[in-house]
PDB file of C-alpha atoms in Angstrom:
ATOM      1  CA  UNK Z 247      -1.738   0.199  16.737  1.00  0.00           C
ATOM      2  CA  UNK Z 248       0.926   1.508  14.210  1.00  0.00           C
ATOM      3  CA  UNK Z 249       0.000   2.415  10.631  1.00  0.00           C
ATOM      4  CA  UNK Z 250       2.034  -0.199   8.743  1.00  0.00           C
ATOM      5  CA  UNK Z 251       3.493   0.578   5.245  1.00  0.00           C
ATOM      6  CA  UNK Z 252       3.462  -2.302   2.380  1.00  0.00           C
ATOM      7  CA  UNK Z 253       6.867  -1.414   1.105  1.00  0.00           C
ATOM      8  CA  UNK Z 254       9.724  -2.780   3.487  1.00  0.00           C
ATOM      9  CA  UNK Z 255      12.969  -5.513   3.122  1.00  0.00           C
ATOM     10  CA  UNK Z 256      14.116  -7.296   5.688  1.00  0.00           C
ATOM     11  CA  UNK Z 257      16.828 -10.279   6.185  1.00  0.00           C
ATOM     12  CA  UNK Z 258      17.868 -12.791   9.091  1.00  0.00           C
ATOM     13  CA  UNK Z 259      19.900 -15.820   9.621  1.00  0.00           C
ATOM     14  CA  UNK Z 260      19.997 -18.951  11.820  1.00  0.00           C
ATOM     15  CA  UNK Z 261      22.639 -21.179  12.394  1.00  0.00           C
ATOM     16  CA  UNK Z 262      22.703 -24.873  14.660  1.00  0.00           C
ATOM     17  CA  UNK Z 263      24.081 -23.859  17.768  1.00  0.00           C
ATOM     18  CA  UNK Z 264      26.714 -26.356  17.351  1.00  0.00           C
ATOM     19  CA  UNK Z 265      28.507 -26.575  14.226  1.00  0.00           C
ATOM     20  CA  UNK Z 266      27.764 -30.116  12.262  1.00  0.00           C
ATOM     21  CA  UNK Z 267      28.981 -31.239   9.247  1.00  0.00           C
ATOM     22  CA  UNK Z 268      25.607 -31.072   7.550  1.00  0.00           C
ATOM     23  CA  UNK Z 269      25.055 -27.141   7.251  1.00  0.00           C
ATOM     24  CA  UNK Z 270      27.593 -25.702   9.114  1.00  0.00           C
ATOM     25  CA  UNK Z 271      26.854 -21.994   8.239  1.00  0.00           C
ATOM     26  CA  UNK Z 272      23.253 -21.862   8.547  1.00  0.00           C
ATOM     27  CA  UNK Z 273      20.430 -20.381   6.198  1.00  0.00           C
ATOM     28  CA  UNK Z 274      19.563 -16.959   5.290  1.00  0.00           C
ATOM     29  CA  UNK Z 275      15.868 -15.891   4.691  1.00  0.00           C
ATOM     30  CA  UNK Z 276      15.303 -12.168   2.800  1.00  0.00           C
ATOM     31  CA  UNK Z 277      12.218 -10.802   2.178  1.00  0.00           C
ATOM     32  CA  UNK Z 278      10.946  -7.388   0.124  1.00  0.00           C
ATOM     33  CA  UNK Z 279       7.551  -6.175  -0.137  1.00  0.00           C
ATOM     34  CA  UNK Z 280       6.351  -3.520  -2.037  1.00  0.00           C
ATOM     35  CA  UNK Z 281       2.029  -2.519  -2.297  1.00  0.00           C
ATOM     36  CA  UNK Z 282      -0.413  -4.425  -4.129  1.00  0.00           C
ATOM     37  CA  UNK Z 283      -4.006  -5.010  -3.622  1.00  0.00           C
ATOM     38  CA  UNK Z 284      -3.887  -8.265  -1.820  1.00  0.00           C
ATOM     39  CA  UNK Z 285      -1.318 -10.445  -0.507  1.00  0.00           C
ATOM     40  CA  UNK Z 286       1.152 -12.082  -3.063  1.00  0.00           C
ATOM     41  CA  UNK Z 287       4.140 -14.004  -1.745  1.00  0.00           C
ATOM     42  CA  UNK Z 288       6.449 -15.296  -4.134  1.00  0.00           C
ATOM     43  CA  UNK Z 289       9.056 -17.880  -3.276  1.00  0.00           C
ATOM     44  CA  UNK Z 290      12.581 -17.785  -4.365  1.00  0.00           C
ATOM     45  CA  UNK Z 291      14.095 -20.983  -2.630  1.00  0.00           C
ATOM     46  CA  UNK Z 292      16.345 -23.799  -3.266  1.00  0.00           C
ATOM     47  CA  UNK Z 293      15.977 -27.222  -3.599  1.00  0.00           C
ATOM     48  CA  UNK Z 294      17.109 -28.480  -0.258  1.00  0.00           C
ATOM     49  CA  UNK Z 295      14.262 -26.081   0.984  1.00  0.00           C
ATOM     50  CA  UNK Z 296      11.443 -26.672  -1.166  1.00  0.00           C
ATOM     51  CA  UNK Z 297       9.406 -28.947   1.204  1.00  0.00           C
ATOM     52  CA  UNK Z 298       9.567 -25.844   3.702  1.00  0.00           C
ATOM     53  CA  UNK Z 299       7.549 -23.169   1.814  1.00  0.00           C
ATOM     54  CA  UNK Z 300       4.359 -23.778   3.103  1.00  0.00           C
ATOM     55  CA  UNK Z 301       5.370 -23.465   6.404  1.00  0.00           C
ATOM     56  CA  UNK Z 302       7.254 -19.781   5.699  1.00  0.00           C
ATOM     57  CA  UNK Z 303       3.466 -18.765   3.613  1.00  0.00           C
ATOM     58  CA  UNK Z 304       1.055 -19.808   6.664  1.00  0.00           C
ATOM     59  CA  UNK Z 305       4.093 -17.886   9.268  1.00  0.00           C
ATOM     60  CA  UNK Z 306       3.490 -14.744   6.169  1.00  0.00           C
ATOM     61  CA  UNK Z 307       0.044 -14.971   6.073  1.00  0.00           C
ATOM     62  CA  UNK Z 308      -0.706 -15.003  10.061  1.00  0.00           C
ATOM     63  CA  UNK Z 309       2.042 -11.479  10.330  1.00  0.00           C
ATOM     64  CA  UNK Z 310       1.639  -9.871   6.951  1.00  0.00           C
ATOM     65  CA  UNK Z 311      -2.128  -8.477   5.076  1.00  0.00           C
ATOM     66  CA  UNK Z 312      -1.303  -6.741   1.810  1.00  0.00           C
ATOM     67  CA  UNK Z 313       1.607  -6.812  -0.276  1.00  0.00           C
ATOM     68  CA  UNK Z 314       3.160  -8.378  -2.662  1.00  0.00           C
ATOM     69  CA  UNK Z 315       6.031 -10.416  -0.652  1.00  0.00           C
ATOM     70  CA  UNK Z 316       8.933 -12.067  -2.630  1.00  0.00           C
ATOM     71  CA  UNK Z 317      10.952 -14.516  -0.435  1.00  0.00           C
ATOM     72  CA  UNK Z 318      14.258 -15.042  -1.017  1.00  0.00           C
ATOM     73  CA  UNK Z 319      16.182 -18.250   1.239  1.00  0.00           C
ATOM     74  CA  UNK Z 320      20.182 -18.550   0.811  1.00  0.00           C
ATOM     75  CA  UNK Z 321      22.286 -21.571   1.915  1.00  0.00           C
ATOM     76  CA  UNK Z 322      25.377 -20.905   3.336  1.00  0.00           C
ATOM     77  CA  UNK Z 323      28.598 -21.285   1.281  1.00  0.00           C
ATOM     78  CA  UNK Z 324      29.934 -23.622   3.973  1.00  0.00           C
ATOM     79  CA  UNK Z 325      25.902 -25.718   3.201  1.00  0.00           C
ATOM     80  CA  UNK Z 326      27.104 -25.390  -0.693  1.00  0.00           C
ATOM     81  CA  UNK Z 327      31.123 -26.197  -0.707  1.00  0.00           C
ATOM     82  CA  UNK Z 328      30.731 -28.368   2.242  1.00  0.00           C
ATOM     83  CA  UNK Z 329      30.007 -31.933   0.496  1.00  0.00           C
ATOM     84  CA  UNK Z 330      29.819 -34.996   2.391  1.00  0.00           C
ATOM     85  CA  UNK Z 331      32.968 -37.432   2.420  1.00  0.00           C
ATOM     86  CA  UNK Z 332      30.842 -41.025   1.100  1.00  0.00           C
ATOM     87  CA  UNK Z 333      32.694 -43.606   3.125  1.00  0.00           C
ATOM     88  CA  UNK Z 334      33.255 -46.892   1.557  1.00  0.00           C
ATOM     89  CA  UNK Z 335      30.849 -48.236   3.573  1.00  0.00           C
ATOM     90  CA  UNK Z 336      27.386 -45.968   2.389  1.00  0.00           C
ATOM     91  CA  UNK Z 337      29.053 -46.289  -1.406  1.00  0.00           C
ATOM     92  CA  UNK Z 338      28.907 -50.405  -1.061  1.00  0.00           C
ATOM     93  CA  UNK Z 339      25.877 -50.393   0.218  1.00  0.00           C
ATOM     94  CA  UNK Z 340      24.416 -47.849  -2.137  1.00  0.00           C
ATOM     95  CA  UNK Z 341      25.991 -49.663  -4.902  1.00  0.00           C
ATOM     96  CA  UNK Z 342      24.202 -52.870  -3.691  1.00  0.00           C
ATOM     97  CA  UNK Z 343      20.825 -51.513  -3.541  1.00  0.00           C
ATOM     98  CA  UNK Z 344      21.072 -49.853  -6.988  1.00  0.00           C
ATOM     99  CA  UNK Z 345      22.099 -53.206  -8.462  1.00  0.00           C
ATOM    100  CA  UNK Z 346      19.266 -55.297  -6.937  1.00  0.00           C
ATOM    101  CA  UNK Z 347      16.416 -52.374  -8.263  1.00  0.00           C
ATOM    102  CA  UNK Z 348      17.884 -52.350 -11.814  1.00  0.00           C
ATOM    103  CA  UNK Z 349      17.564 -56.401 -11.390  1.00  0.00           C
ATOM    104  CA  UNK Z 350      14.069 -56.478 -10.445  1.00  0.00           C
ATOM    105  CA  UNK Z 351      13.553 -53.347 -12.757  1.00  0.00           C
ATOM    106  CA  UNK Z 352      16.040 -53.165 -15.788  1.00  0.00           C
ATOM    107  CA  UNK Z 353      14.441 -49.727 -16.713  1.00  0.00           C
ATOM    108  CA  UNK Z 354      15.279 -47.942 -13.828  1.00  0.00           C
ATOM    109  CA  UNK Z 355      17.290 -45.061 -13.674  1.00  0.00           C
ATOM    110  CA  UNK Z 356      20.515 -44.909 -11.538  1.00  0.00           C
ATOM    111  CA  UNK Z 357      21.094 -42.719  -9.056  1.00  0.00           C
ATOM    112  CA  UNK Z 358      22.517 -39.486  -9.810  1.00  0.00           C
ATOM    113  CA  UNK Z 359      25.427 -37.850  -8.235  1.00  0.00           C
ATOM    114  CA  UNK Z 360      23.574 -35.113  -6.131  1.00  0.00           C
ATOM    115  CA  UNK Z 361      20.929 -37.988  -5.093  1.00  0.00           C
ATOM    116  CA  UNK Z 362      23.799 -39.957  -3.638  1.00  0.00           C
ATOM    117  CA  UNK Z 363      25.621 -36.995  -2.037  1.00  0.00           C
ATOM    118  CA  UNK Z 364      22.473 -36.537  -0.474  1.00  0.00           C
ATOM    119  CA  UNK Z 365      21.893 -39.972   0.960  1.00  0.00           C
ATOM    120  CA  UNK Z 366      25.138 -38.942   2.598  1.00  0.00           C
ATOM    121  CA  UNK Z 367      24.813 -35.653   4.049  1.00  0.00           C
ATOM    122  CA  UNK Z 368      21.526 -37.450   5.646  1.00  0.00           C
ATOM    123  CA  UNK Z 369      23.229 -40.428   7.116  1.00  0.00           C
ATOM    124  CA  UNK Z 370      21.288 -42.637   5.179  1.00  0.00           C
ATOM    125  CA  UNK Z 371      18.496 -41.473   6.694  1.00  0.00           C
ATOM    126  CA  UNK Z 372      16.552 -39.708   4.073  1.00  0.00           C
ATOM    127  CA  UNK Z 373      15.906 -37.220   6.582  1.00  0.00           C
ATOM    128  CA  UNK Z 374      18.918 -34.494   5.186  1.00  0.00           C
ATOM    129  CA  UNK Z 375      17.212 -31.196   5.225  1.00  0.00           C
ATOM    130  CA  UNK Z 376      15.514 -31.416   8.605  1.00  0.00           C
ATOM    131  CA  UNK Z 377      17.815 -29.010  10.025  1.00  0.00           C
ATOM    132  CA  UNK Z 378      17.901 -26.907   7.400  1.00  0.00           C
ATOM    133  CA  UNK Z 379      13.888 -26.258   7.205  1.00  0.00           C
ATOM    134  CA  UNK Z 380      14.021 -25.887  10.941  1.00  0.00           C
ATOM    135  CA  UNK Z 381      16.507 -23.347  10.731  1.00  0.00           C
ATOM    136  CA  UNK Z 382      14.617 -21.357   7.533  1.00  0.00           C
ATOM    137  CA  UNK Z 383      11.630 -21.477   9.956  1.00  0.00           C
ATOM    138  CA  UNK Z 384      13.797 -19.627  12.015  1.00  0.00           C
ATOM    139  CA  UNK Z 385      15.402 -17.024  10.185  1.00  0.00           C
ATOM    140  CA  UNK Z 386      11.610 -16.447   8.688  1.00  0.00           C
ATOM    141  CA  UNK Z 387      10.305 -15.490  11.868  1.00  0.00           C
ATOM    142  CA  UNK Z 388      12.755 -13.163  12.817  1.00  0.00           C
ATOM    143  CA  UNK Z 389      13.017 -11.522   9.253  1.00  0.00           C
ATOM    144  CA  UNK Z 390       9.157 -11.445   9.662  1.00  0.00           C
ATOM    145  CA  UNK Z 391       9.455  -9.310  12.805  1.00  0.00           C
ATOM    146  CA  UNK Z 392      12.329  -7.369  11.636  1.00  0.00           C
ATOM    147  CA  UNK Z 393       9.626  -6.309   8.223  1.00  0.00           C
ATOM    148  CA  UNK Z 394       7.232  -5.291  10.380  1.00  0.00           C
ATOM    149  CA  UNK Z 395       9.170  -3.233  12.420  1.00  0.00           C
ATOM    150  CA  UNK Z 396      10.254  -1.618   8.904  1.00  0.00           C
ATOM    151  CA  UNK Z 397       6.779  -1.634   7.687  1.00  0.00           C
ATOM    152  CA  UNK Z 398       5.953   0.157  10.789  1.00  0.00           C
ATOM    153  CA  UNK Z 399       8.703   2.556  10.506  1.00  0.00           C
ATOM    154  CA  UNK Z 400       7.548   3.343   6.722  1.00  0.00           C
ATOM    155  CA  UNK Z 401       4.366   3.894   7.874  1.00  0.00           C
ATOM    156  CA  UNK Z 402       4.609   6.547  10.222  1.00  0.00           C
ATOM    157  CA  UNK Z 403       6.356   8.412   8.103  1.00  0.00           C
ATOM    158  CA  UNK Z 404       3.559   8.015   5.706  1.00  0.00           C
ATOM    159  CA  UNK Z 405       1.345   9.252   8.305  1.00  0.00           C
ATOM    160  CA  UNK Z 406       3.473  12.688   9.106  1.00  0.00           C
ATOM    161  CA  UNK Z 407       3.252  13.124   4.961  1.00  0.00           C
ATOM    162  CA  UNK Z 408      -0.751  12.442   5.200  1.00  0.00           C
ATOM    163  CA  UNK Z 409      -0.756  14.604   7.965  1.00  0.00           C
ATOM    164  CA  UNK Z 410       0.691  17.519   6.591  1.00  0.00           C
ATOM    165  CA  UNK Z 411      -1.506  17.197   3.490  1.00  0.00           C
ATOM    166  CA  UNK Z 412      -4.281  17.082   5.664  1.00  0.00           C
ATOM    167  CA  UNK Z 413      -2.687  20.552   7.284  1.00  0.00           C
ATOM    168  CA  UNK Z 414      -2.971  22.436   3.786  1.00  0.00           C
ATOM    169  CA  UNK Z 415      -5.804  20.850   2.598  1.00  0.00           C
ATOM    170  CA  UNK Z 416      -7.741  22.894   5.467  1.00  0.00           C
ATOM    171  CA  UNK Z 417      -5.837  25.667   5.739  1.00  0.00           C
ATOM    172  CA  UNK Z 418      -7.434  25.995   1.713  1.00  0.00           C
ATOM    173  CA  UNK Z 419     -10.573  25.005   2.573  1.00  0.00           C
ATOM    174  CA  UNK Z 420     -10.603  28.027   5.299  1.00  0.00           C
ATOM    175  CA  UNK Z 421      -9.397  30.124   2.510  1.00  0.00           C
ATOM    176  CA  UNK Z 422     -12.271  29.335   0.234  1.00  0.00           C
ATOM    177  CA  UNK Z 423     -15.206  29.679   2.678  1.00  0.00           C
ATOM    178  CA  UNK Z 424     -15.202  33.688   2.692  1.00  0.00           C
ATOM    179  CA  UNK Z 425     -14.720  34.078  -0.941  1.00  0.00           C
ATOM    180  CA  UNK Z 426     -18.463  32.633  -1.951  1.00  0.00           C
ATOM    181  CA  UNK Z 427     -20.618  35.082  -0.037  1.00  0.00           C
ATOM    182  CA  UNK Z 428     -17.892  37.906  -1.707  1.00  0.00           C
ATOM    183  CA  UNK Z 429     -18.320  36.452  -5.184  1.00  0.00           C
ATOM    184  CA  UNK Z 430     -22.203  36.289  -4.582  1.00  0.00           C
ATOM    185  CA  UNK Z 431     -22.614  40.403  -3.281  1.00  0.00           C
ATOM    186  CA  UNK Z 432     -20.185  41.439  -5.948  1.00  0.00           C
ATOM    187  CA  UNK Z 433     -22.617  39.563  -8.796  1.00  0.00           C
ATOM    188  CA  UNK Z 434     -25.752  41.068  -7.446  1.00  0.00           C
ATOM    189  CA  UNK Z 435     -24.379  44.581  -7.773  1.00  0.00           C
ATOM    190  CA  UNK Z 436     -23.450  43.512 -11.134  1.00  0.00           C
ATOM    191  CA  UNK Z 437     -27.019  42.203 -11.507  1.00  0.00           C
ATOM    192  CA  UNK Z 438     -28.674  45.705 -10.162  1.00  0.00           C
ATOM    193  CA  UNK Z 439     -26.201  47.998 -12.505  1.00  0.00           C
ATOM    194  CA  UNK Z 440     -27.114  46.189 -15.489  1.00  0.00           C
ATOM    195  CA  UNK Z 441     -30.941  46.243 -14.373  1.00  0.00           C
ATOM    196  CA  UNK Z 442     -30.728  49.880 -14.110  1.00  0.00           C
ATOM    197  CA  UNK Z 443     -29.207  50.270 -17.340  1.00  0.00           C
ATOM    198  CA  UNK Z 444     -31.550  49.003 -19.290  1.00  0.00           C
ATOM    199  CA  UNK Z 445     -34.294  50.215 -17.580  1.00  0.00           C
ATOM    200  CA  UNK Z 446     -32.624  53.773 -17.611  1.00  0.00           C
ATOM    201  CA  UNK Z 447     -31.742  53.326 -21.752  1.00  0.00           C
ATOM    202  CA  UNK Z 448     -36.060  51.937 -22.371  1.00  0.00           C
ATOM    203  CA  UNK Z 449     -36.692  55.085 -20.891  1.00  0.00           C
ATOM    204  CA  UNK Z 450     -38.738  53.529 -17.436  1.00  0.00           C
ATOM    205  CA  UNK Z 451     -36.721  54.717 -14.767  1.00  0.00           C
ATOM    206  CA  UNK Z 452     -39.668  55.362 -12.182  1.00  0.00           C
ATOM    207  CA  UNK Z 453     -40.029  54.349  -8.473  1.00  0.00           C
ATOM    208  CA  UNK Z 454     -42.256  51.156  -9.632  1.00  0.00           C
ATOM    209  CA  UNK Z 455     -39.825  49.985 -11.921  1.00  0.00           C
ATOM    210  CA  UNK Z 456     -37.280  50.566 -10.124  1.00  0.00           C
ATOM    211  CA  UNK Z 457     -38.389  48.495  -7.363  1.00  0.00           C
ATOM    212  CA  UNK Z 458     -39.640  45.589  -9.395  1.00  0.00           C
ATOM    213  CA  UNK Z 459     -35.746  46.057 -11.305  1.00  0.00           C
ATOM    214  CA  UNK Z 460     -34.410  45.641  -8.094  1.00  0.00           C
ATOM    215  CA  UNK Z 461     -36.466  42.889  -6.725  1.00  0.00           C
ATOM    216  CA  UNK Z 462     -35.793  40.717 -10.336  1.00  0.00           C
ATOM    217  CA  UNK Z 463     -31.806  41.600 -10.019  1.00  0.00           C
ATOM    218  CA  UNK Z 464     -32.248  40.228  -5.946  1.00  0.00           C
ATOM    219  CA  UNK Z 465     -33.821  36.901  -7.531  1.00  0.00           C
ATOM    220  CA  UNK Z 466     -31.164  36.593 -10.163  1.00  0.00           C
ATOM    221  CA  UNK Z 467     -28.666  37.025  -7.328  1.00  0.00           C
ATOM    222  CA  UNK Z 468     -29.804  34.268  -5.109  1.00  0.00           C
ATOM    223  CA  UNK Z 469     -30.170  31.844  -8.099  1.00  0.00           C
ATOM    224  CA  UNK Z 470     -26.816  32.147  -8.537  1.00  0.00           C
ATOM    225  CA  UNK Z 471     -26.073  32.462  -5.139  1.00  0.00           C
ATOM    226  CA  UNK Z 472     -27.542  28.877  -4.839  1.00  0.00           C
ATOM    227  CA  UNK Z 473     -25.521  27.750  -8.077  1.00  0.00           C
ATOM    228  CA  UNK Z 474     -22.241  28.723  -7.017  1.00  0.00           C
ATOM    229  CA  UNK Z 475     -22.869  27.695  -3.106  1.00  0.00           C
ATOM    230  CA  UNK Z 476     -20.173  25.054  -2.122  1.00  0.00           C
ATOM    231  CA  UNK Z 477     -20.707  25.166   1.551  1.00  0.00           C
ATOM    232  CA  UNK Z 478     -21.704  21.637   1.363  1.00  0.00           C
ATOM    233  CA  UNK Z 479     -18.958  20.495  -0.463  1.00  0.00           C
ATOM    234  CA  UNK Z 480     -16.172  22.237   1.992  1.00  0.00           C
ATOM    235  CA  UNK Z 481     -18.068  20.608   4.462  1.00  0.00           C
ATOM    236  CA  UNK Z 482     -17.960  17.418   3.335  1.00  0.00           C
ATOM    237  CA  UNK Z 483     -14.256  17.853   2.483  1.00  0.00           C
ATOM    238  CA  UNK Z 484     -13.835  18.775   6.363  1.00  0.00           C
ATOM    239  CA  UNK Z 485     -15.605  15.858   7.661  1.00  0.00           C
ATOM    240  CA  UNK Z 486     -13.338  12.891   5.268  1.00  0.00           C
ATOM    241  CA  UNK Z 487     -10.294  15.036   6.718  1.00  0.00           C
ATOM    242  CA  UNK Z 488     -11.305  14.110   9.846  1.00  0.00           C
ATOM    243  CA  UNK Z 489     -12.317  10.211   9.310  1.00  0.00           C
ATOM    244  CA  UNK Z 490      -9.026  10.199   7.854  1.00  0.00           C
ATOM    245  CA  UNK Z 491      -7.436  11.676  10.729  1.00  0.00           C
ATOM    246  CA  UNK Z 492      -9.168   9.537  13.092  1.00  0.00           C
ATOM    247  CA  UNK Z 493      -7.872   6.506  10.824  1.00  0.00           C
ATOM    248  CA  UNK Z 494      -4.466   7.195  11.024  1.00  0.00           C
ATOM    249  CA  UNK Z 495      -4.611   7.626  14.199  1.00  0.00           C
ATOM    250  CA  UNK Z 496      -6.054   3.842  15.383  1.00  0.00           C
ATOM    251  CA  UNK Z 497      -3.644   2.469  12.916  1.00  0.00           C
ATOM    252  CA  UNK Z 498      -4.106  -1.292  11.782  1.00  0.00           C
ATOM    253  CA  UNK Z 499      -5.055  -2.093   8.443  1.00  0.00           C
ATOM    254  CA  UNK Z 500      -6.814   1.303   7.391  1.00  0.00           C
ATOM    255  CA  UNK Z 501      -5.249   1.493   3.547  1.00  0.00           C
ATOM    256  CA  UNK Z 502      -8.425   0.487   2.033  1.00  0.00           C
ATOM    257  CA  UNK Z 503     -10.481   3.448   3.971  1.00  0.00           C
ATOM    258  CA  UNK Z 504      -7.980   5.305   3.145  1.00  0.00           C
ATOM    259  CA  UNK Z 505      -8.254   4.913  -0.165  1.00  0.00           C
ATOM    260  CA  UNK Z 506     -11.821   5.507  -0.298  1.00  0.00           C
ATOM    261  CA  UNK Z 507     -11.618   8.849   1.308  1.00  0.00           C
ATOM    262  CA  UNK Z 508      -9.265   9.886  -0.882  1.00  0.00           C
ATOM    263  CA  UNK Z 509     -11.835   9.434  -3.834  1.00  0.00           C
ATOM    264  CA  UNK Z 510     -14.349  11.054  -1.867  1.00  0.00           C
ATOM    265  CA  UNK Z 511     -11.886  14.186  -1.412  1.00  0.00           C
ATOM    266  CA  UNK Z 512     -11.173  13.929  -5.206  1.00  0.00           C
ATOM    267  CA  UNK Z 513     -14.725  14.168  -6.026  1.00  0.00           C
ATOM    268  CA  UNK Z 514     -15.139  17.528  -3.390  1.00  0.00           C
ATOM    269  CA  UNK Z 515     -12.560  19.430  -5.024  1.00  0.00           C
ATOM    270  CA  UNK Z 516     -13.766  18.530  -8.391  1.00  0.00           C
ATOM    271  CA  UNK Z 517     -17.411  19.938  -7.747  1.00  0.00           C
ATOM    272  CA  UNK Z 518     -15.594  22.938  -5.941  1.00  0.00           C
ATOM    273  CA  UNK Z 519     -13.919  23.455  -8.917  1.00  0.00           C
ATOM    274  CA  UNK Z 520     -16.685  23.031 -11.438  1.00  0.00           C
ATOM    275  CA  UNK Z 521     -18.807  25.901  -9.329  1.00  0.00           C
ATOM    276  CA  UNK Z 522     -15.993  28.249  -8.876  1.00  0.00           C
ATOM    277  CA  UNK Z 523     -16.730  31.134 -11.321  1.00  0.00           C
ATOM    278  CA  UNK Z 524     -14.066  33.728  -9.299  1.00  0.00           C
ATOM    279  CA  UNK Z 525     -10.422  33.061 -10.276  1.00  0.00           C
ATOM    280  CA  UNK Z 526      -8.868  32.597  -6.295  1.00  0.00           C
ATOM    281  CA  UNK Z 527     -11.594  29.905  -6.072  1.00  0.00           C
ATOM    282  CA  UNK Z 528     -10.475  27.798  -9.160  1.00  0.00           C
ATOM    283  CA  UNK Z 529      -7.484  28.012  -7.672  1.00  0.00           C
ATOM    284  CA  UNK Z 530      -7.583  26.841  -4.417  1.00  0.00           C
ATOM    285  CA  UNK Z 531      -9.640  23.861  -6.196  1.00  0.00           C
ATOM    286  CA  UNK Z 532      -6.076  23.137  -8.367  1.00  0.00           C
ATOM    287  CA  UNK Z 533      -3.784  23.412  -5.203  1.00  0.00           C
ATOM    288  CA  UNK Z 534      -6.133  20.756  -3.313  1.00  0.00           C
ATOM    289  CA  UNK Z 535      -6.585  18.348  -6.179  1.00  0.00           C
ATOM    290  CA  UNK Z 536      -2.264  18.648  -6.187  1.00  0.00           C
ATOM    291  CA  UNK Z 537      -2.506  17.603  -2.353  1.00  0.00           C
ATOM    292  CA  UNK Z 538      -5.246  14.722  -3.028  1.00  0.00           C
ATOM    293  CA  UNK Z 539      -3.003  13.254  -5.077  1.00  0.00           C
ATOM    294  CA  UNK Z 540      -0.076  13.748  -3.225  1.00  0.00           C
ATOM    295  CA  UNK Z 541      -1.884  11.746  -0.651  1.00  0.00           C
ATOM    296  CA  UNK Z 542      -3.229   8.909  -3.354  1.00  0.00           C
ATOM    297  CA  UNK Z 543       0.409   7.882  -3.868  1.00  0.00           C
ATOM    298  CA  UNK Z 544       1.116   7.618   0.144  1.00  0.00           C
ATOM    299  CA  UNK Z 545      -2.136   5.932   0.997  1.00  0.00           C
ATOM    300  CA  UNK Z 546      -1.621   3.377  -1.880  1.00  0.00           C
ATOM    301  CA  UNK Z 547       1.578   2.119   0.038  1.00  0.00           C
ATOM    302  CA  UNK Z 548      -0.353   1.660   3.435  1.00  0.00           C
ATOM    303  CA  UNK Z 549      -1.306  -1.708   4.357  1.00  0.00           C
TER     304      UNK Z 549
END
């Protein structure tokens, strides 16, 4: 299953196969998405296709999870400029029914131009957008397909980006492994030169203070030792790389995990950086926090 992005646009039309007088050129449906937490769909539609949106949110909410969708739905100009001819006939009759409502109800408002021009376009039926919602259903389902085929485009190459991240964010963590055991033998030397000096300057430079010198300046060492270890952390780093690897790779709706991890990686470099007392340590902990959040902002888009 693809990785599917939450940022995407996509637009379609549908048109009666045969041309009627009604809405000759059809209906277009557009629809952008960009991230958000949850699903939002916003509906930009006129009033001839008003009655349809809760048809176009249950077709959004069965192909769409996260995103905040705005839905935009366009009559043709042929549906705007091409007003019905009232015949003589429907205007009569329309006339007649008008009169005897006002009679039975004086304070009754007459009908409007637009109501009557819709009257018309129906037939008389009532029934005048019919085949206009059935076409927006239409052109919703295949601008529905065509956003997630441009969510799913987006997405992989969010994954390539995440990928490559992932690439230097081990390549670093390889880097720093070697340099704590280094740090630690270079501090105990530093721990047994400054033992010696002071025992040399109190004057007690013999064997059995030597020994118990070097056996305190050993301690100090591995106290430190301990205190600057950040095997753990590297190794923890290692193993959310590879949950987030493994993520990316079954695809579906993963931006949540994803998301986690990242604050789990966040918190690894921080501690990594917070031990580091050598200067190439502290900075390999800068150079991954720049390619945690390089990877924030891509995994906040994923759906």
């Amino acid at each position: 299953m693809p990785v599917y992005s939450m940022t995407g646009f996509a637009s379609a039309s549908a048109a009666p196969v045969a041309e009627g007088e009604a809405h000759p050129a059809g209906v277009t449906v557009e629809m952008r998405t960009v991230n958000s937490r949850f699903l939002d769909i916003a509906f930009r539609l006129p009033d001839e296709l008003r009655q349809v949106e809760p048809a176009l949110r249950e077709l959004l909410t069965a192909g769409l999870r996260r995103g905040k969708v705005e839905v935009r739905a366009l009559l043709g100009r042929s549906a705007d400029e091409g007003l019905p001819q009232p015949s003589t006939e429907q205007l009569n009759r329309m006339a007649r029914i008008e009169s005897t409502v006002q009679g039975w109800l004086p304070s009754a408002v007459g009908l409007s131009v637009h109501e009557v021009l819709q009257w018309c376009r129906g037939g008389g039926t009532g029934n005048a957008n019919a085949g206009l919602d059935e076409l927006a259903v239409q052109a919703a389902r295949t601008a529905i397909d065509a956003l997630r085929e441009a969510r799913a485009r987006e997405g992989a190459r969010l994954t390539q980006i995440l990928g490559e991240r992932i690439t230097t964010l081990r390549q670093l963590a390889e880097q720093a492994a070697p340099l704590v055991p280094a740090v630690v033998q270079k501090q105990q030397q530093r721990f047994m030169e400054r033992w010696s000096e002071a025992l040399n300057s109190a004057g007690a430079a013999g064997a059995v203070s030597a020994e118990a010198a070097r056996d305190r300046a050993l301690n100090e060492a591995a106290a430190y030792a301990i205190r600057i270890d950040v095997a753990e952390e590297l190794s923890r780093l290692v193993s959310h790389l590879d949950e987030i690897e493994r993520l990316l790779a079954k695809g579906g709706e993963v931006g949540k995990r994803l998301d986690f991890l990242i604050q789990e990686l966040h918190r690894e470099a921080n501690t990594l950086g917070s031990k580091s007392s050598a200067l190439e340590l502290t900075g390999i902990s800068v150079d991954m926090k720049v390619a945690i959040e390089q990877m924030r902002e891509q995994v906040q888009n994923i759906e």
